Short mmCIF file of C-alpha atoms in Angstrom, two decimals:
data_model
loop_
_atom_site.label_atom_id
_atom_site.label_comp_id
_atom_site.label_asym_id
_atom_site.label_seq_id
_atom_site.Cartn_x
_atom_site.Cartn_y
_atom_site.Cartn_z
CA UNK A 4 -0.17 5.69 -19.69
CA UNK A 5 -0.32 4.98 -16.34
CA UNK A 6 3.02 6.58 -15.46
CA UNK A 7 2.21 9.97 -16.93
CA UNK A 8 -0.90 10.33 -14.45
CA UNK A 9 -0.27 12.95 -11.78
CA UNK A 10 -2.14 10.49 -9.19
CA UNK A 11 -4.40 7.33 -9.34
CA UNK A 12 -5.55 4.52 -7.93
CA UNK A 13 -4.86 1.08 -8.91
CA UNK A 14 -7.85 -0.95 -6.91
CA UNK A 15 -7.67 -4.75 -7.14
CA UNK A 16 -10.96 -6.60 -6.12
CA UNK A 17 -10.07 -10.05 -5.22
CA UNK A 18 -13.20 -12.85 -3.73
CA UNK A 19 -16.57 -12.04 -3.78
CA UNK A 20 -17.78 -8.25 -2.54
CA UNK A 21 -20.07 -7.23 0.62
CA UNK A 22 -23.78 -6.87 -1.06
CA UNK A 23 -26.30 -5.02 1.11
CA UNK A 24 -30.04 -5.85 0.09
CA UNK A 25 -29.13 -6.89 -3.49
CA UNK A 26 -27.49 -3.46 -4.10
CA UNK A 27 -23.75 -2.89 -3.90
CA UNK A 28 -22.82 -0.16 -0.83
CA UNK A 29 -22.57 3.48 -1.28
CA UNK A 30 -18.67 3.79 0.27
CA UNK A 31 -19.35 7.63 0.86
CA UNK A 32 -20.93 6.18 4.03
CA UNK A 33 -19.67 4.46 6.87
CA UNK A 34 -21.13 1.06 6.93
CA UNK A 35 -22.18 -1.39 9.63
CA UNK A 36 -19.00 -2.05 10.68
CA UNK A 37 -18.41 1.22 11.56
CA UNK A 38 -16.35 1.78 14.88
CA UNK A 39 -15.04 -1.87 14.42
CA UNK A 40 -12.38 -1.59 12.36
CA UNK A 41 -8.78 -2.00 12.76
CA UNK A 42 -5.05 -0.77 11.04
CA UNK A 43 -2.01 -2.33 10.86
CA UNK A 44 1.52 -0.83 9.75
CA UNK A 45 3.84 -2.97 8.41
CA UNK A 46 7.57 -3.07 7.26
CA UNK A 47 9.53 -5.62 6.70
CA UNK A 48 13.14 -5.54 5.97
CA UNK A 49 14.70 -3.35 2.90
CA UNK A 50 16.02 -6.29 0.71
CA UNK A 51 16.39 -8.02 -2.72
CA UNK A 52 13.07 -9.51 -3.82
CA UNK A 53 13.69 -11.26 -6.66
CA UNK A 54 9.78 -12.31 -7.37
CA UNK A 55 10.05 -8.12 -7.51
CA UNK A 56 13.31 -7.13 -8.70
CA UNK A 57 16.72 -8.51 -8.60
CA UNK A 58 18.93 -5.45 -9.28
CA UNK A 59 17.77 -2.61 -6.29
CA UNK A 60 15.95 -3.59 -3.05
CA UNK A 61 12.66 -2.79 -2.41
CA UNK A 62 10.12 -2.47 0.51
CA UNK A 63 7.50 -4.03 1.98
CA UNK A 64 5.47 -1.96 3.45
CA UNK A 65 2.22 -1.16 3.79
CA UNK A 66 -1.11 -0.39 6.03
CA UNK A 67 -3.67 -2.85 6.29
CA UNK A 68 -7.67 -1.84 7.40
CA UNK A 69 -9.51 -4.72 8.69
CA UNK A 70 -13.07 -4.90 9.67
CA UNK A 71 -13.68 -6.70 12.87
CA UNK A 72 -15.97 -9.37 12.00
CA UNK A 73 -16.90 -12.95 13.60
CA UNK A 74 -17.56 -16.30 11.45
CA UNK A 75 -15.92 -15.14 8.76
CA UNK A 76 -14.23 -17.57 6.14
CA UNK A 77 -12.67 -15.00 3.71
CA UNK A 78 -13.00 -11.38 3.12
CA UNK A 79 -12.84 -9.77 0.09
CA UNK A 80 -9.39 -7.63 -0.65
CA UNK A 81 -8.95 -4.25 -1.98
CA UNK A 82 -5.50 -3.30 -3.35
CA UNK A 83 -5.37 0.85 -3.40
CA UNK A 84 -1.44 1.67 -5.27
CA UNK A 85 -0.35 4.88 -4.85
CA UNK A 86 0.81 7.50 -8.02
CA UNK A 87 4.48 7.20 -9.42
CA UNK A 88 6.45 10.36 -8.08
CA UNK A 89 9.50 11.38 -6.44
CA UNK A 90 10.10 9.98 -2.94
CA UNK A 91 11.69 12.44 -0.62
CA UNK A 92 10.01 16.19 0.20
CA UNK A 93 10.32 19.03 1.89
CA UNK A 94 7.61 20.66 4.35
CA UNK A 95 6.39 24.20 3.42
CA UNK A 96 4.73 25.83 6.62
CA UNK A 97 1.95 28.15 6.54
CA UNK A 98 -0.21 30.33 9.12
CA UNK A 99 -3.06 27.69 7.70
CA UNK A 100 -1.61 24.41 6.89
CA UNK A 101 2.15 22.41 5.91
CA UNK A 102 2.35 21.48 2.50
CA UNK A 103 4.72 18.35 1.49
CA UNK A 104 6.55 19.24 -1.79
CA UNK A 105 8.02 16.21 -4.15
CA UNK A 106 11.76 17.40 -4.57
CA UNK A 107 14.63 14.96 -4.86
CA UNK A 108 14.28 10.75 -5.61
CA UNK A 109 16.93 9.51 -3.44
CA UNK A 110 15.16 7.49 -1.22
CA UNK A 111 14.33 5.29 -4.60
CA UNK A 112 18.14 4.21 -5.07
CA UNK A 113 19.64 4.45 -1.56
CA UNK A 114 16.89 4.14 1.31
CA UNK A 115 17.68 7.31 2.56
CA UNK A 116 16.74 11.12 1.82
CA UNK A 117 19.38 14.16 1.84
CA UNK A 118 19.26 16.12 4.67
CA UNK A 119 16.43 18.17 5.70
CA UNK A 120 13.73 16.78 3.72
CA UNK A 121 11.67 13.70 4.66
CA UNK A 122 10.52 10.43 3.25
CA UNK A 123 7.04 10.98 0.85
CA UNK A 124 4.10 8.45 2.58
CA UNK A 125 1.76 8.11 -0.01
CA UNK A 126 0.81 5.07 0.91
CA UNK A 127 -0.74 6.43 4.45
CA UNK A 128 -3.28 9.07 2.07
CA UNK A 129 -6.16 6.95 1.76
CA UNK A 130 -7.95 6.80 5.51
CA UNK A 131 -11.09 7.99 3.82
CA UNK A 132 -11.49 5.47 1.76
CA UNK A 133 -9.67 2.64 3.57
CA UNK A 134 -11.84 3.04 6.91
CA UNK A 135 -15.13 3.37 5.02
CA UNK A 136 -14.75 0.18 2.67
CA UNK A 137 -13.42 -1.58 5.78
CA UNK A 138 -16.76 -0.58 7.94
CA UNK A 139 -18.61 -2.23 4.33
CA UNK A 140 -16.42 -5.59 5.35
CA UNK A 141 -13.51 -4.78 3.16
CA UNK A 142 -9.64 -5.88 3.67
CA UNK A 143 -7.82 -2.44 2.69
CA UNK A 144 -4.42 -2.80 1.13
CA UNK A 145 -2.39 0.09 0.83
CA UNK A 146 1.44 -0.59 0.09
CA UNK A 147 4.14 1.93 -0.28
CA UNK A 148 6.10 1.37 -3.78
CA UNK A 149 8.74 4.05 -2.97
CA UNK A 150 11.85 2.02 -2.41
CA UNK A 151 12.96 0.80 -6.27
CA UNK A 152 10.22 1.70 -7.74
CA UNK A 153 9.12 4.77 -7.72
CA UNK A 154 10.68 8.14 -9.80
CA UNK A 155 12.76 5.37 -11.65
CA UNK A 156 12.83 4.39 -15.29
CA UNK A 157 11.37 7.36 -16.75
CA UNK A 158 14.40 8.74 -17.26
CA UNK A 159 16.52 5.41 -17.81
CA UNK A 160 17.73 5.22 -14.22
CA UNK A 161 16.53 2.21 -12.61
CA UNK A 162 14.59 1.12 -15.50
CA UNK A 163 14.34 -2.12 -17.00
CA UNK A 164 14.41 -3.86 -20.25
CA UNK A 165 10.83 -4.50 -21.42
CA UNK A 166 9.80 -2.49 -18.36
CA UNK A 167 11.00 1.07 -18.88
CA UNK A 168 8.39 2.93 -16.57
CA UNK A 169 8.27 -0.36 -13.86
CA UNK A 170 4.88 -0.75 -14.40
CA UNK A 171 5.61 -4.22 -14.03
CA UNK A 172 7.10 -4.27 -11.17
CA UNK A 173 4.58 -1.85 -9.68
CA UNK A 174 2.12 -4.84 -10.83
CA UNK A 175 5.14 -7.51 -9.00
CA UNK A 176 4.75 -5.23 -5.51
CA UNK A 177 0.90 -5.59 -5.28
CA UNK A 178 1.29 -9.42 -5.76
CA UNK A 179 3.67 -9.75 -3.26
CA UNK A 180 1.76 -7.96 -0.73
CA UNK A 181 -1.47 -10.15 -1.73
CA UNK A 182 1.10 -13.30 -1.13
CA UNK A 183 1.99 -11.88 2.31
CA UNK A 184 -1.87 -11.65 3.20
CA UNK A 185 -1.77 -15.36 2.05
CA UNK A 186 0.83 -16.64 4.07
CA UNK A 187 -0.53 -14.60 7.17
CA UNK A 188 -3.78 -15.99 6.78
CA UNK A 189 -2.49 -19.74 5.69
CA UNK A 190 -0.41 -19.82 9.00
CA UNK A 191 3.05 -19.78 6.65
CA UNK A 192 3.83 -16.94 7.88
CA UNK A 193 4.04 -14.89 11.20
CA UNK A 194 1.95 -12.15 11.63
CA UNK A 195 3.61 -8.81 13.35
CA UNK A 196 2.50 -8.93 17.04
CA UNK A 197 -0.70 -6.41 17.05
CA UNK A 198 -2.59 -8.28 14.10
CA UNK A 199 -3.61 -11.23 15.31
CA UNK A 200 -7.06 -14.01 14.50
CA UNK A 201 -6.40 -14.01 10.39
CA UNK A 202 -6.01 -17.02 9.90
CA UNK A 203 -8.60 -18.14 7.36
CA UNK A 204 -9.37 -14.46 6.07
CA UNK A 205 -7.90 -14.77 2.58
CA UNK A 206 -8.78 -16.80 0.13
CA UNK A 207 -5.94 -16.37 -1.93
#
């Protein structure tokens, strides 16, 4: 089941990929793009989405890579979901490294995490493999499922009926975020003020 795994990756692949001389790109290597690629952060308000959930707001929120490309009609989208864990953590500091440890689910619920420990971003853990697909002429999606979603239903809180882990609903966020990219791209939506020229990238 997909909410037992410790970790994983949910990748969507949505249009037609990049080919490179009839073979599909090793994305251990930077491709031609590389150096020409651009992020976006994004967060919109914390509120009731229905075409989500209509019982406890959620996010959304995400990063976005982007290759920098010219004459393009439409690029081809991967979604990248984080793992299903407790949002709110606590830094461990060592002579080597600080270490975030998964300890309380409160942000989930309330938008907020107790005192001393800090919201988990997941959602910002996958640079590698964002900025290499992006420099193959990938659209990265990465979006961050914390708020509702994650830690819930497992245990009955904030689960739903036919839905007890939210798999569904973790399947509701990515479509919403593919919408957004839609409507950003279909000029039905305005775009936050350091993305700009995607109109016509999506084919969605």
């Amino acid at each position: 089941m997909l909410n037992k795994a410790a970790s994983f990756l949910l990748v969507l692949l949505v249009g037609v990929g990049v080919v490179v001389g009839g073979e599909a790109p090793d994305a251990t290597v930077l491709g031609p793009y590389e150096g020409h690629v651009r992020t976006l952060i994004y967060k919109y308000p914390t509120e009731i989405r229905e075409e989500v959930r209509d019982d406890i707001p959620t996010d959304l929120w995400g990063k976005l890579y982007l290759p920098v490309l010219h004459n393009v009609s439409s690029l081809p989208i991967v979604v990248v979901l984080h793992g299903n864990h407790v949002t709110c953590g606590r830094y461990i500091l060592s002579d080597e490294n600080t270490t975030s440890f998964d300890v309380n689910n409160e942000y989930a619920l309330t938008g907020t995490c107790p005192e001393g420990l800090h919201v988990i971003q997941s959602y910002l853990g996958y640079d590698y493999i964002g900025y290499n697909l992006a420099s193959w002429g990938y659209a990265v999606v990465t979006p961050n499922v914390n708020r509702g979603v994650n830690g819930l239903g497992r245990q009955g809180e904030g689960a739903l009926a036919g839905d007890g882990s939210l798999n569904l609903v973790r399947a509701r966020v990515v479509l919403r975020h593919l919408q957004l990219l839609h409507e950003w791209s279909a000029g039905l939506a305005d775009t936050p003020t350091p993305l700009t020229s995607v109109r016509g990238l999506f084919d969605l």
